[in-house]
CSV table of C-alpha atoms in Angstrom, one decimal:
chain,number,residue,atom,x,y,z
U,1,PRO,CA,101.2,168.1,128.9
U,2,GLU,CA,104.6,168.8,130.5
U,3,VAL,CA,105.3,165.1,130.7
U,4,GLN,CA,104.4,164.7,127.0
U,5,GLU,CA,106.8,167.5,126.1
U,6,GLU,CA,109.6,165.9,128.2
U,7,ILE,CA,109.1,162.6,126.4
U,8,TYR,CA,109.2,164.0,122.9
U,9,ARG,CA,112.0,166.6,123.5
U,10,ARG,CA,115.3,165.9,121.8
U,11,ASP,CA,118.2,165.5,124.1
U,12,ASP,CA,121.5,166.1,122.3
U,13,ARG,CA,123.6,164.9,125.3
U,14,LEU,CA,121.9,161.4,125.1
U,15,LEU,CA,122.3,161.3,121.3
U,16,THR,CA,126.1,161.8,121.6
U,17,PHE,CA,126.2,158.9,124.1
U,18,LEU,CA,124.3,156.7,121.6
U,19,LYS,CA,126.8,157.6,118.8
U,20,ASP,CA,129.7,156.5,121.0
U,21,VAL,CA,128.2,153.1,121.6
U,22,TYR,CA,129.4,150.3,119.2
U,23,VAL,CA,128.1,146.8,119.5
U,24,GLU,CA,129.8,143.9,117.8
U,25,SER,CA,128.0,140.6,117.7
U,26,ARG,CA,129.4,137.2,116.6
U,27,ASP,CA,127.7,133.8,116.4
U,28,PRO,CA,129.3,131.1,118.5
U,29,PRO,CA,131.4,128.6,116.5
U,30,VAL,CA,129.3,125.8,115.0
U,31,ARG,CA,129.9,122.5,116.7
U,32,VAL,CA,129.4,119.3,114.8
U,33,LYS,CA,127.1,117.0,116.8
U,34,ASP,CA,128.1,113.4,116.9
U,35,GLY,CA,124.7,111.8,116.3
U,36,GLY,CA,126.1,108.4,115.7
U,37,GLY,CA,125.5,108.5,112.0
U,38,GLU,CA,121.8,109.1,112.2
U,39,HIS,CA,121.8,110.9,108.8
U,40,LEU,CA,123.8,108.3,107.0
U,41,PRO,CA,121.9,106.5,104.2
U,42,CYS,CA,120.5,103.3,105.5
U,43,LYS,CA,120.9,100.0,103.8
U,44,GLN,CA,118.1,99.5,101.3
U,45,GLU,CA,115.7,96.6,102.0
U,46,GLU,CA,115.8,93.8,99.5
U,47,LYS,CA,112.4,93.5,97.8
U,48,ARG,CA,110.9,90.8,95.8
U,49,LEU,CA,108.0,90.7,93.3
U,50,THR,CA,104.8,89.3,94.7
U,51,LYS,CA,103.3,86.1,93.5
U,52,LEU,CA,99.7,87.2,92.9
U,53,GLY,CA,97.9,85.1,90.4
U,54,HIS,CA,94.4,86.2,89.5
U,55,LEU,CA,94.1,88.7,92.4
U,56,GLY,CA,97.0,90.9,91.2
U,57,ASP,CA,95.0,94.1,90.8
U,58,LEU,CA,94.0,94.0,94.5
U,59,ASP,CA,97.5,93.9,96.0
U,60,VAL,CA,100.9,95.5,96.1
U,61,LYS,CA,103.5,94.6,93.5
U,62,LYS,CA,106.7,94.5,95.7
U,63,VAL,CA,107.3,93.5,99.3
U,64,PRO,CA,110.4,93.3,101.4
U,65,LYS,CA,112.1,89.9,101.7
U,66,GLY,CA,110.9,88.1,104.8
U,67,LYS,CA,107.4,89.5,104.5
U,68,ILE,CA,104.2,88.6,102.5
U,69,SER,CA,101.3,90.6,101.2
U,70,ILE,CA,97.7,89.9,102.3
U,71,VAL,CA,96.8,88.2,99.0
U,72,GLU,CA,99.9,86.0,99.2
U,73,ALA,CA,99.0,85.1,102.8
U,74,LEU,CA,95.5,84.0,101.8
U,75,THR,CA,96.8,82.2,98.8
U,76,LEU,CA,99.5,80.2,100.6
U,77,LEU,CA,97.1,79.4,103.5
U,78,ASN,CA,94.5,78.1,101.0
U,79,ASN,CA,97.1,76.1,99.0
U,80,HIS,CA,98.3,74.5,102.3
U,81,LYS,CA,94.7,73.7,103.3
U,82,LEU,CA,93.9,72.1,99.9
U,83,HIS,CA,97.2,70.3,99.3
U,84,PRO,CA,99.2,70.0,102.6
U,85,GLN,CA,101.5,67.3,101.2
U,86,ILE,CA,102.5,69.5,98.3
U,87,TRP,CA,102.5,72.9,100.0
U,88,THR,CA,104.6,72.1,103.1
U,89,ALA,CA,106.0,74.7,105.5
U,90,GLU,CA,109.5,74.2,104.0
U,91,LYS,CA,108.3,74.8,100.4
U,92,ILE,CA,106.3,77.9,101.4
U,93,ALA,CA,109.3,79.3,103.2
U,94,VAL,CA,111.5,78.9,100.1
U,95,GLU,CA,108.8,80.1,97.7
U,96,TYR,CA,108.0,83.3,99.6
U,97,SER,CA,111.4,84.0,101.1
U,98,LEU,CA,110.2,83.5,104.7
U,99,GLU,CA,111.8,81.9,107.8
U,100,LEU,CA,110.6,78.4,108.5
U,101,LYS,CA,109.7,79.3,112.1
U,102,GLU,CA,107.4,82.1,111.0
U,103,VAL,CA,105.7,79.9,108.4
U,104,ASN,CA,105.1,77.2,111.0
U,105,SER,CA,103.5,79.8,113.2
U,106,LEU,CA,101.4,81.2,110.3
U,107,LEU,CA,100.1,77.7,109.4
U,108,GLU,CA,99.3,76.9,113.0
U,109,PHE,CA,97.5,80.0,114.1
U,110,PHE,CA,95.9,81.4,110.9
U,111,ILE,CA,93.2,79.3,109.3
U,112,PRO,CA,91.3,80.6,106.2
U,113,PHE,CA,87.5,80.7,106.5
U,114,ALA,CA,85.5,77.8,105.2
U,115,VAL,CA,82.0,78.6,104.2
U,116,GLN,CA,79.6,75.7,104.8
U,117,GLU,CA,76.0,75.7,103.9
U,118,PHE,CA,73.8,73.3,105.9
U,119,PRO,CA,70.8,71.8,104.1
U,120,LYS,CA,67.6,73.6,105.1
U,121,GLU,CA,65.2,71.4,107.1
U,122,THR,CA,61.9,71.0,105.6
U,123,LYS,CA,58.6,71.1,107.5
U,124,LYS,CA,58.1,67.4,106.7
U,125,ALA,CA,61.2,66.5,108.5
U,126,ILE,CA,60.1,68.4,111.6
């Protein structure tokens, strides 16, 4: 109980010391960080409208130049497969704003699926 009294007792001498204390605080000066222009607006990518045909509802409407959409990729691969003398790599590169090297890689490594049904063997043939 005596300790409790000591804690809650008002001490005028300490209060006068507190009144004499004055604290002044200032923020440090703000430095401009040189981030190398990281917040500058970047150059807008050029976009082109896609060439969609009858599958237009399934695909995006605009793509950046130098890229193609999935539907366009399937369309150009199928066109090249059906008419390779008309749809050459050079024509595809110009038509879809692509680089010739990338078109050649695309035509070499990506082949659209071809569904083939084999005739069912009859029991008589067995």
